[in-house]
Coordinates of C-alpha atoms and ligand atoms in Angstrom, one line a residue:
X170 CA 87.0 192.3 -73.3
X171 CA 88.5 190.8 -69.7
X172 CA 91.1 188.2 -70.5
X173 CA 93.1 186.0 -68.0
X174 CA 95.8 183.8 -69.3
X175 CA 95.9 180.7 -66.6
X176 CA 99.1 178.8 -68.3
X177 CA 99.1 176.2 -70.4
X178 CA 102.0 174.5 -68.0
X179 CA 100.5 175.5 -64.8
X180 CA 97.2 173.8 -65.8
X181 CA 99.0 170.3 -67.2
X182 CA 100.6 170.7 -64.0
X183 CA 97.9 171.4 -61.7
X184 CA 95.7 168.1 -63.9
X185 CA 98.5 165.6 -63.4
X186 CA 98.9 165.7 -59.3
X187 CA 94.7 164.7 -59.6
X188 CA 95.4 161.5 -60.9
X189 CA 97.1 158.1 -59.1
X190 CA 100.7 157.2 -59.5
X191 CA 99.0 154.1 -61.6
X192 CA 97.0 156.6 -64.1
X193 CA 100.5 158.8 -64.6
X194 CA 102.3 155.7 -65.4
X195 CA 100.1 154.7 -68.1
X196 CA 100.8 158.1 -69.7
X197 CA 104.5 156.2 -70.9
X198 CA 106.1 159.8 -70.7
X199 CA 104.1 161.5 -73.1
X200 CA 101.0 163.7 -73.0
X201 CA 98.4 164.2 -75.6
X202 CA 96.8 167.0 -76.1
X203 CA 93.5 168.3 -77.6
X204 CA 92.2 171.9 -77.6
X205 CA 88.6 173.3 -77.8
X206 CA 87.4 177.0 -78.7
X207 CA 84.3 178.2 -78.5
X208 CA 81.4 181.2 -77.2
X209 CA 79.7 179.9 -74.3
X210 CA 76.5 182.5 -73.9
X211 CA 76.5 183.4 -70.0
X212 CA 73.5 185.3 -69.5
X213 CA 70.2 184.2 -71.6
X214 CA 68.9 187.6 -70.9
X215 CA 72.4 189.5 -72.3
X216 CA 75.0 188.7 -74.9
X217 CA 77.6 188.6 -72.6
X218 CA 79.5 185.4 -73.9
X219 CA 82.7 183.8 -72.5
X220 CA 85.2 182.1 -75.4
X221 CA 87.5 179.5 -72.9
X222 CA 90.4 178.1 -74.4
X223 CA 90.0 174.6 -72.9
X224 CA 92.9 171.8 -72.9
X225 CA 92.2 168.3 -72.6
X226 CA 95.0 165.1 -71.6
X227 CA 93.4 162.7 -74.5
X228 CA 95.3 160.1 -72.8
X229 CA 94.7 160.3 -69.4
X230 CA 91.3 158.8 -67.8
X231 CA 88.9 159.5 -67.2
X232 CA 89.1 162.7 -69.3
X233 CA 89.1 166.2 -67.2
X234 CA 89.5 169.6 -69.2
X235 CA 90.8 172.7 -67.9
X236 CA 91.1 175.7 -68.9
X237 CA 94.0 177.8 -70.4
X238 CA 92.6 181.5 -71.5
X239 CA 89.4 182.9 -70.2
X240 CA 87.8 185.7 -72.6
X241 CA 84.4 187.1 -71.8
X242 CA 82.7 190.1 -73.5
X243 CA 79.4 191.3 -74.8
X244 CA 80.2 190.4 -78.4
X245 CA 82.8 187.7 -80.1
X246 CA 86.5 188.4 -79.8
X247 CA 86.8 190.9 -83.2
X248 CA 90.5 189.6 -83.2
X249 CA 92.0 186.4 -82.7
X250 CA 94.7 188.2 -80.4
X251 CA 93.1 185.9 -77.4
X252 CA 95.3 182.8 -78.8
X253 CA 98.5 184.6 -78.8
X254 CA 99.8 183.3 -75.1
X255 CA 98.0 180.1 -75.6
X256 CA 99.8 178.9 -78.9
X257 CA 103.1 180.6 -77.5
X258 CA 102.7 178.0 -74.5
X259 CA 102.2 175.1 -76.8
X260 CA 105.7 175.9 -79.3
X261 CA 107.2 176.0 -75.6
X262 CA 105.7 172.5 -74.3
X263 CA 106.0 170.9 -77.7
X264 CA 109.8 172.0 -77.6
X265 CA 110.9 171.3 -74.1
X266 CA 108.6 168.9 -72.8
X267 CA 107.1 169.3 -69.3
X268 CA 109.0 167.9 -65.9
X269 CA 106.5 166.4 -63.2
X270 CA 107.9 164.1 -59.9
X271 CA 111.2 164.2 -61.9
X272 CA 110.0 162.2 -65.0
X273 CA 110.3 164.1 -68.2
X274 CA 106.8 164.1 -70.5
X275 CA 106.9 164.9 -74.5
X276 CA 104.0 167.0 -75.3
X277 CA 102.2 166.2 -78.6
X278 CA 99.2 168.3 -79.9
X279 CA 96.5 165.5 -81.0
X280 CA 93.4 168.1 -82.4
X281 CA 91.9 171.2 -81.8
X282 CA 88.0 170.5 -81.7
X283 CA 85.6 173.0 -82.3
X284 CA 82.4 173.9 -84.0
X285 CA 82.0 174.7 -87.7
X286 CA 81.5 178.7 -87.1
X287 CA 84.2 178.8 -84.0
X288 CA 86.7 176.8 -86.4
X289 CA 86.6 178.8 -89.5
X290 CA 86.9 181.8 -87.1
X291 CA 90.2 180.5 -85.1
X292 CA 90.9 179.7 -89.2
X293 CA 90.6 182.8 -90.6
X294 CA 88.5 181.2 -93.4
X295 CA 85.4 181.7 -94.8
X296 CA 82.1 180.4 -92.9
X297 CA 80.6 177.1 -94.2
X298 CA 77.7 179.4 -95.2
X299 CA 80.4 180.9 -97.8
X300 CA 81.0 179.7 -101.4
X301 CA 84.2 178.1 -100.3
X302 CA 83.3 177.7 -96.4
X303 CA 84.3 173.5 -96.6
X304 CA 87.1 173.0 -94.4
X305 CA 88.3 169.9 -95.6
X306 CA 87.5 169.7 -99.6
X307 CA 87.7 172.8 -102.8
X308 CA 84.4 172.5 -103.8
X309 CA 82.4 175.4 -104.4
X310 CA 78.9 175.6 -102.9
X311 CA 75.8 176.7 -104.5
X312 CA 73.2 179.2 -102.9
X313 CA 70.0 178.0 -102.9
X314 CA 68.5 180.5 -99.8
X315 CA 71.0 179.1 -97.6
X316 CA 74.9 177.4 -99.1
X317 CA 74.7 174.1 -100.1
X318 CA 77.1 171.3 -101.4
X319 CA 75.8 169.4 -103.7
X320 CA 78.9 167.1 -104.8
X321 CA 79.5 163.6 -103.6
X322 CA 81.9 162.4 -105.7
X323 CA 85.4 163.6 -107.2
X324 CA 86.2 166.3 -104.1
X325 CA 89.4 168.2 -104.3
X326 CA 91.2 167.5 -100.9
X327 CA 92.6 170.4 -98.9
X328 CA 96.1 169.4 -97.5
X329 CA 98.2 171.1 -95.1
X330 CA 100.5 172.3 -97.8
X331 CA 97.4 173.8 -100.1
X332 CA 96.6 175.5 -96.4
X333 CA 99.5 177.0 -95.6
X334 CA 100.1 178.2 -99.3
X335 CA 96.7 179.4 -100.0
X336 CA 96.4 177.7 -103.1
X337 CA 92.6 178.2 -103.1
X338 CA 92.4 181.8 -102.0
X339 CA 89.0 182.1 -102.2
X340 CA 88.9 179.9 -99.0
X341 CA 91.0 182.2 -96.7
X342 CA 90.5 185.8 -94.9
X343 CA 93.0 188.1 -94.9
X344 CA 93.7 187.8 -91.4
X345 CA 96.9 185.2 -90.6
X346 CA 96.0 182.7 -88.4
X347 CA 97.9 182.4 -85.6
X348 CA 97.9 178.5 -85.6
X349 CA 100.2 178.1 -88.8
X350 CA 103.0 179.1 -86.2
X351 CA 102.2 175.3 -84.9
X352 CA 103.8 172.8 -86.7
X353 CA 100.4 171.1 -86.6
X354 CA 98.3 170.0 -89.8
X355 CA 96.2 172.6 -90.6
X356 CA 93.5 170.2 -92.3
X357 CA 93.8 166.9 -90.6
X358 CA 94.3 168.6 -87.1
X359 CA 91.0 170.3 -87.2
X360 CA 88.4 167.4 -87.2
X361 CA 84.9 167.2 -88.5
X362 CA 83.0 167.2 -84.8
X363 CA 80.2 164.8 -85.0
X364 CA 78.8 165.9 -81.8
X365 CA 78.1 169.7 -83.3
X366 CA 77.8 168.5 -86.9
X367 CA 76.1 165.0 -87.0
X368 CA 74.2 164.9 -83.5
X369 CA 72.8 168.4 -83.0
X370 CA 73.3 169.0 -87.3
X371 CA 72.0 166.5 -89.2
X372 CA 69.9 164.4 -86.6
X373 CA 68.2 167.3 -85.5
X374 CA 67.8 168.8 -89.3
X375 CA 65.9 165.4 -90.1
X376 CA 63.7 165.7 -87.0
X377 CA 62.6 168.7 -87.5
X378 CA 62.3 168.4 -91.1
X379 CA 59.9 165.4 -90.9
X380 CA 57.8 167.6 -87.9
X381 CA 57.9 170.9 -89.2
X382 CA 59.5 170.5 -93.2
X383 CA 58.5 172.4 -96.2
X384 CA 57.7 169.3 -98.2
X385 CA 54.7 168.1 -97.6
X386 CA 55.0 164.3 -98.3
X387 CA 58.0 164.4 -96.0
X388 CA 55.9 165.3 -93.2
X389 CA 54.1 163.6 -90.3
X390 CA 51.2 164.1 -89.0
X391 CA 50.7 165.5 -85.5
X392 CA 49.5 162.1 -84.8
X393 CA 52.6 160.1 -86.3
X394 CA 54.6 162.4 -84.1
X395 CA 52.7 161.5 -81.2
X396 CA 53.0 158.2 -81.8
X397 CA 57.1 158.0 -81.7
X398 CA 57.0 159.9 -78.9
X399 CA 55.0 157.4 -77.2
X400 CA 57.3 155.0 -78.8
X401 CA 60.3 157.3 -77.0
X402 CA 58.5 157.6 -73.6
X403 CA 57.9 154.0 -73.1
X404 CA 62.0 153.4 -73.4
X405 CA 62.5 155.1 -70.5
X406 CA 62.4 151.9 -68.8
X407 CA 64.9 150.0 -70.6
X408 CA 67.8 152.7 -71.0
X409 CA 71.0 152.1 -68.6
X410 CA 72.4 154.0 -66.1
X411 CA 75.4 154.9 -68.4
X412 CA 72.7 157.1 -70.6
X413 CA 72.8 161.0 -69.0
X414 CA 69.5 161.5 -69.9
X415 CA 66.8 159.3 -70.4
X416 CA 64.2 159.9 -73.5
X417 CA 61.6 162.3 -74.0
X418 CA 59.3 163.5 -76.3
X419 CA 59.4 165.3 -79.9
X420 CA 57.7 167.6 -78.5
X421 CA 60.3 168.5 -76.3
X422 CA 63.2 168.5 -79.7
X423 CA 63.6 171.9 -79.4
X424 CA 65.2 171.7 -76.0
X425 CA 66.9 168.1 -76.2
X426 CA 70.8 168.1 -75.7
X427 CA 73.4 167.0 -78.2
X428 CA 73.2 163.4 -76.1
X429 CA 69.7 163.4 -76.9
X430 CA 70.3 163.2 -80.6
X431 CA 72.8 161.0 -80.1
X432 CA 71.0 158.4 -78.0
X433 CA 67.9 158.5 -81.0
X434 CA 70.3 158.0 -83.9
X435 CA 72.3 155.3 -82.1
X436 CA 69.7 153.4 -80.4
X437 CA 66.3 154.4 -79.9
X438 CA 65.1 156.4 -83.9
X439 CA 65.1 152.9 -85.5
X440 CA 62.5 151.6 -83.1
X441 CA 60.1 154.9 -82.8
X442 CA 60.2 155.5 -86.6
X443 CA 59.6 152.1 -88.1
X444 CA 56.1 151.6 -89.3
X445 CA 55.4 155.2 -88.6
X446 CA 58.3 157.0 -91.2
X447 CA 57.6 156.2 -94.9
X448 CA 59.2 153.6 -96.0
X449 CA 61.7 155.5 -98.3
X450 CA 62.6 158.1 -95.6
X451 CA 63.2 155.3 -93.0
X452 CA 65.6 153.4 -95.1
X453 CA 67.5 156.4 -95.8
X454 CA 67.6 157.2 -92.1
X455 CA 68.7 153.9 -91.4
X456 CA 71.9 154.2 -93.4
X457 CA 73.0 157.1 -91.6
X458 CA 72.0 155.2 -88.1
X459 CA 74.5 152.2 -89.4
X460 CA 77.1 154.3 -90.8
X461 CA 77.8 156.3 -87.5
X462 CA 77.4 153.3 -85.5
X463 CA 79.5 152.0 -87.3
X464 CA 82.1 155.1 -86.8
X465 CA 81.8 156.1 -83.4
X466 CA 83.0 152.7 -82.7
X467 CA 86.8 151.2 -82.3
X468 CA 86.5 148.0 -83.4
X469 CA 84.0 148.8 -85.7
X470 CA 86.4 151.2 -87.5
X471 CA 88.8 149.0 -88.1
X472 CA 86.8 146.4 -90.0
X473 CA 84.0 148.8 -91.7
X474 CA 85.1 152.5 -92.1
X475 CA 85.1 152.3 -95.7
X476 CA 81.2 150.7 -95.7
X477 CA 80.1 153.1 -93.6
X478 CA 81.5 155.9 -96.4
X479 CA 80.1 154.3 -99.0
X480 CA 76.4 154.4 -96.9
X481 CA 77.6 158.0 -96.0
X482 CA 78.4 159.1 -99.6
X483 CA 74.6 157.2 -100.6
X484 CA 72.8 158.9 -97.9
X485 CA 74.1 162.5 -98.8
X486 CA 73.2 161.7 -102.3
X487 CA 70.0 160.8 -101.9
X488 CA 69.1 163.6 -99.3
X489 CA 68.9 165.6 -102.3
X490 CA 66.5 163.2 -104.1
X491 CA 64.1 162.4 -100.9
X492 CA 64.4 166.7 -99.4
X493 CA 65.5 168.3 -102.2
X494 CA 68.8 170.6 -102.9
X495 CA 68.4 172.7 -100.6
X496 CA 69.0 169.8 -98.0
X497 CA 72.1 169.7 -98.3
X498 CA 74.2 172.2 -96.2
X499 CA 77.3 172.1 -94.9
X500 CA 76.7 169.5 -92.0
X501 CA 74.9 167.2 -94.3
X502 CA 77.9 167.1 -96.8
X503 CA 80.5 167.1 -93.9
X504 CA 79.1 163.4 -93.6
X505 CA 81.6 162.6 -96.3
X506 CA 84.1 163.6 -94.6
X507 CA 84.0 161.3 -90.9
X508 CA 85.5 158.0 -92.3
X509 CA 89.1 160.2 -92.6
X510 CA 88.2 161.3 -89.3
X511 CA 87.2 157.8 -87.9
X512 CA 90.3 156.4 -89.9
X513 CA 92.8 159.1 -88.2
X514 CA 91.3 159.1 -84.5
X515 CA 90.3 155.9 -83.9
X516 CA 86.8 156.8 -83.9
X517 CA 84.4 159.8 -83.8
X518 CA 84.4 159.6 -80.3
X519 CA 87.7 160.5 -80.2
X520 CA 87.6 163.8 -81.8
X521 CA 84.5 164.9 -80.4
X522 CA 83.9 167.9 -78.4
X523 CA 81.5 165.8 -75.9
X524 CA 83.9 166.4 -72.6
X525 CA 84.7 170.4 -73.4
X526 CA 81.0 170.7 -74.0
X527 CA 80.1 168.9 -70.1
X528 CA 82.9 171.1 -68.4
X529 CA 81.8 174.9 -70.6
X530 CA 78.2 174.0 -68.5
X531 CA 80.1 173.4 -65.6
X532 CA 81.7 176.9 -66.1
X533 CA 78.1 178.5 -67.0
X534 CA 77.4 177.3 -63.7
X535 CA 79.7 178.9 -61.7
X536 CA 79.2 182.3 -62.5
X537 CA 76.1 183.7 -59.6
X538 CA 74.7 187.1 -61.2
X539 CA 75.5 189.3 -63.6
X540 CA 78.6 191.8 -61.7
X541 CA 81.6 190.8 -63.3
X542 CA 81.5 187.7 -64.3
X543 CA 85.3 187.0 -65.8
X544 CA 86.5 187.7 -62.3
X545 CA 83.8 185.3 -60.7
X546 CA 85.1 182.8 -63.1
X547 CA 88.7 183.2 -62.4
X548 CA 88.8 183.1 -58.9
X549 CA 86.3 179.9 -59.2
X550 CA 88.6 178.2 -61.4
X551 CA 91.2 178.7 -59.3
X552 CA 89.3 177.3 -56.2
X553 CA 88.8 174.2 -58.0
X554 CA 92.0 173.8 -58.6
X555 CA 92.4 173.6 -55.1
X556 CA 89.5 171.3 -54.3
X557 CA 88.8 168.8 -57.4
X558 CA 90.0 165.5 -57.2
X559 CA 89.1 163.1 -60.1
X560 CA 87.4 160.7 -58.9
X561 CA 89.6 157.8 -59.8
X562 CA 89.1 155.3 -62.7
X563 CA 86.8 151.9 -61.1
X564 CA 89.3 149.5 -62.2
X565 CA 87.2 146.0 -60.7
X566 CA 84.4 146.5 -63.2
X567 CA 81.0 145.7 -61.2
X568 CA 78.9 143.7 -62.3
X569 CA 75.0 145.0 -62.1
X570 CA 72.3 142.7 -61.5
X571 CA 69.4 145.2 -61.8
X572 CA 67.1 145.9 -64.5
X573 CA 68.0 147.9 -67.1
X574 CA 71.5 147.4 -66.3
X575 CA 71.7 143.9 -66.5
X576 CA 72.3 143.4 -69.9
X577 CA 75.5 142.2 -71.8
X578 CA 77.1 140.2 -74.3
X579 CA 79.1 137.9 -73.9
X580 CA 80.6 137.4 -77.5
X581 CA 79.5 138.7 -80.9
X582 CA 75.7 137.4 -80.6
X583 CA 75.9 136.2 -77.5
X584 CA 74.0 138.1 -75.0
X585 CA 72.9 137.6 -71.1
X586 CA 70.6 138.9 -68.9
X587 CA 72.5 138.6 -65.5
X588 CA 70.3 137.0 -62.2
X589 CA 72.3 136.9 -59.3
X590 CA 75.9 136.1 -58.4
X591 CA 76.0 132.2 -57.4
X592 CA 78.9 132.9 -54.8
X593 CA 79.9 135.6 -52.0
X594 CA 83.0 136.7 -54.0
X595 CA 81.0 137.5 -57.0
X596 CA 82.9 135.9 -59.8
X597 CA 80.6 133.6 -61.2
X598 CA 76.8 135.1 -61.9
X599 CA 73.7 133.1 -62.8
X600 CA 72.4 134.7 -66.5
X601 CA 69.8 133.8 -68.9
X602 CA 71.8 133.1 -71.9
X603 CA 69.4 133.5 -74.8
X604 CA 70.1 131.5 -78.1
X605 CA 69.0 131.4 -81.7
X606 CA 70.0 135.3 -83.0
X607 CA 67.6 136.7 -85.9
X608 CA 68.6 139.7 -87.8
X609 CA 66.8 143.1 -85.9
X610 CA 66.8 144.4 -89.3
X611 CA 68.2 143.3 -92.7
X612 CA 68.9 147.0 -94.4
X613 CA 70.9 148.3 -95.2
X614 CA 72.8 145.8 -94.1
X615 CA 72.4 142.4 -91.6
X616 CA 71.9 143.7 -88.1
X617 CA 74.9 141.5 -87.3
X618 CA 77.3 143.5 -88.7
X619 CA 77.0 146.9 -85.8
X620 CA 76.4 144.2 -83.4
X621 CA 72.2 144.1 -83.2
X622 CA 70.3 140.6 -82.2
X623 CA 66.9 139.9 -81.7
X624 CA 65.8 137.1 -79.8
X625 CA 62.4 135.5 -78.8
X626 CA 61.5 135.8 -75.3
X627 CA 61.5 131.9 -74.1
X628 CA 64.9 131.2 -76.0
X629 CA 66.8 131.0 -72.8
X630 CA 68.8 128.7 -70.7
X631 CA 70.2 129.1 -67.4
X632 CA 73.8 129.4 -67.2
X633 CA 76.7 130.4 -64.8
X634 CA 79.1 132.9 -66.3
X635 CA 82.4 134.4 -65.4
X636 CA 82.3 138.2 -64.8
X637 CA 85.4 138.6 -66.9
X638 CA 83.0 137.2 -69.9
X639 CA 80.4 139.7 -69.3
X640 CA 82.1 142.6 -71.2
X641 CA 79.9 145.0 -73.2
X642 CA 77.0 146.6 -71.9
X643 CA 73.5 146.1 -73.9
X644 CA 70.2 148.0 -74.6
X645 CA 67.4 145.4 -74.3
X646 CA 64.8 147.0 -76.1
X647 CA 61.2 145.0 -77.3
X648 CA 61.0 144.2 -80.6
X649 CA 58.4 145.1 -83.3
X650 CA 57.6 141.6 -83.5
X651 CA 55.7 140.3 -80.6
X652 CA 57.2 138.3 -77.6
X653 CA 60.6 138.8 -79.2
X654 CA 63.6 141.3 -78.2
X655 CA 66.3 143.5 -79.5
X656 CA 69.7 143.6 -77.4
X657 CA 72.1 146.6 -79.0
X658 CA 76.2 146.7 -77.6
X659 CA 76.3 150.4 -76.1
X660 CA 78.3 151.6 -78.9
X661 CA 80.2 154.9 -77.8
X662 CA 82.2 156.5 -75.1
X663 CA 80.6 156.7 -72.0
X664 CA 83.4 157.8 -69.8
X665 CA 82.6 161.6 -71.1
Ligands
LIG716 ZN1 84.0 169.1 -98.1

């Protein structure tokens, strides 16, 4: 395989003179750092794969990766020798710190991110498709054609300690893994990442389960599928500018992007499948749609982590009861394991692999035919490093007056609909402020609670409001009922 070491210091270096004197300061003298690993197929007619090692400064913003080792071959690394200079750089940054414009920065290593084959690989453990492939509890799966997990309750932790001792040998590969030379947590430090495991996992499981399952009551009809993705289509009009992509079609599920899933469990699925889904199956779905709202959110966290297990922990349950237990695979049960996650990040947002995954298709991008295409990558990388400036953070937050992205709230169910600005400076802005909040739905739990109000059409007054009121962005969305409307707080981070 070709492999170029860039430097671990040379690229924090290189990352740090991007950003303004203002951004640096912020940092308080310390860095924090995540890591990512994982094959990014370069070629769809060859199996010519890179594997980047790619660093992230969590606490700078906005967020830019970079890479630290470059790896390309035809076939996976058979060896994990690829990580030897990049943990070696880490003990030395971790250590002695890192000197830039003579202030001294302490480097702490937040998470490594990756997904569930990449991490069991950089692990040396056993594959979630193994009997003892969970990364974060003992249990034992059960084949059923494919490994599932069929226990909710009573799990058996792993700890860093019963890591690094092997207590449960059945759960490691011979091979040592090179990260135990960290003084990292070998559990806590590898996070569950909802954007592999939830969005393109379970979401896209249930999707294709209810379009193509082997149940048939589960199943819809080519005509019910038709009809949410009419559903789908006709919210193209009301989705914001802060949405990469804007909805499309079941039809289309094979090729929709991790976002994609994301932007249907979050905001748009509990519109399209109510009325159409069965009653049962859209219940269920709906506690999964609360839960990770629920998670990927700050605030939210902090007031309703442990509900949103406990709708977790009913949800994996009764998976096996609605699509039997064979369901439940490894991503499905790993849904028990996001409120620790939630609890130790912050939020799932904040151990999610969504930035790594945006730069690995900037990468893709850069390599132009197949001749060599490690050295085409170096020397591009290295031409950006040259070139890229972040573009720096918009600190005087503007205020839009267009359609779809006029929508906000103004406090916990108050929401606006901003007009115009009523002077040249643009503090003040004439809204509709709509009054009267209903409930959008009542299960599993009031609307309320993740921040969801419906409201009808004519309960508005005109009303000046201060831009600094106007904080959260909205989703104004038409209700199933007529003449009314749904306005939903954009929930996650949209600065990756
Ligand atoms: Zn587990």
């Amino acid at each position: 395989m070709n492999y170029f070491h860039f430097g671990l210091k040379l690229m924090i270096l290189d990352t740090l003179k991007k950003y303004r004197q203002t951004e640096i300061e912020a940092l308080n003298s310390k860095l924090i750092l995540s890591l990512n690993i994982d094959g990014l197929p370069l070629f769809k007619s060859s199996k010519t794969s890179a594997w980047p090692v790619l660093g992230l400064i969590c606490n700078l913003k906005p967020p830019k990766p970079f890479p630290i080792t470059l790896t390309v071959g035809t076939s996976k690394p058979s060896n994990l020798e690829f990580l030897n200079e990049t943990i070696a750089d880490i003990n030395s940054l971790i250590t002695n710190g890192i000197d830039f414009n003579e202030e001294h920065f302490e480097i702490k290593l937040l998470c490594i991110i990756c997904d569930a084959p990449a991490k069991a690989f950089v692990k040396c453990v056993k594959q979630y498709s193994g009997y003892y492939g969970c990364d974060k509890c003992e249990q034992r799966g059960q084949y059923l054609g494919r490994m599932t997990y069929p226990l909710t309750e009573n799990l058996v932790y792993r700890t860093n300690e019963s890591f690094r001792n092997q207590t449960q040998e059945e759960h490691h590969k011979d091979a040592c893994c090179p990260f135990l030379d960290l003084p990292m947590d070998m559990i806590k430090d590898f996070p569950v990442d909802y954007m592999h495991q939830v969005c393109l996992g379970v979401m896209k499981k249930l999707l294709i389960t209810w379009m193509r399952g082997p149940r048939a009551n589960n199943r819809l009809s080519s005509n019910q599928v038709a009809q949410i993705s009419a559903k789908l289509i006709s919210f193209v009009q009301y989705i914001p500018q802060e949405f990469a992509r804007k909805p499309r079609g079941l039809e289309e599920v094979d090729r929709w992007k991790a976002t994609e899933f994301r932007q249907f469990l979050l905001y748009t699925g509990q519109f399209a499948l109510r009325g159409v889904l069965s009653n049962n199956l859209y219940k269920h779905f709906m506690c999964l749609c609360v839960a990770i709202t629920i998670l990927v959110n700050e605030d939210l966290v902090l007031h309703y982590a442990t509900y949103a297990h406990r709708l977790l922990c009913y949800f994996v349950r009764n998976c096996r009861r609605l699509y039997g237990e064979e369901f439940c695979v490894y991503n499905v049960h790993a849904l028990l394991h996001l409120k620790s996650e939630a609890d130790t990040f912050g939020s799932l947002e904040k151990c999610a692999a969504w930035p790594f995954e945006n730069y690995m298709q900037q990468l893709k991008r850069k390599v132009r035919g197949g001749n060599n295409p490690a050295a085409q990558l170096v020397k591009r990388i290295f031409e950006s490093m040259e070139t890229d400036v972040v573009p720096a953070q918009i600190k005087v937050k503007k205020i839009m007056v267009k359609i779809p992205n006029n929508v906000y709230r103004t406090d916990r169910k108050r929401f606006c609909e901003v007009i115009r600005p009523v002077n040249r400076e643009k503090q003040a802005f004439l809204c509709r402020e709509y009054y009267s909040p209903e409930c959008s739905f009542t299960y599993p739990c009031e609307s309320y609670i993740i921040g969801h109000a419906e409201f009808l059409n004519q309960n508005y007054t005109i009303k000046t409001i201060d831009a600094e009121n106007l904080t959260t962005r909205c989703l104004k969305v038409p209700s199933h009922h007529d003449n009314r409307y749904v306005f939903i707080p954009l929930q996650h981070n949209f600065q990756v």
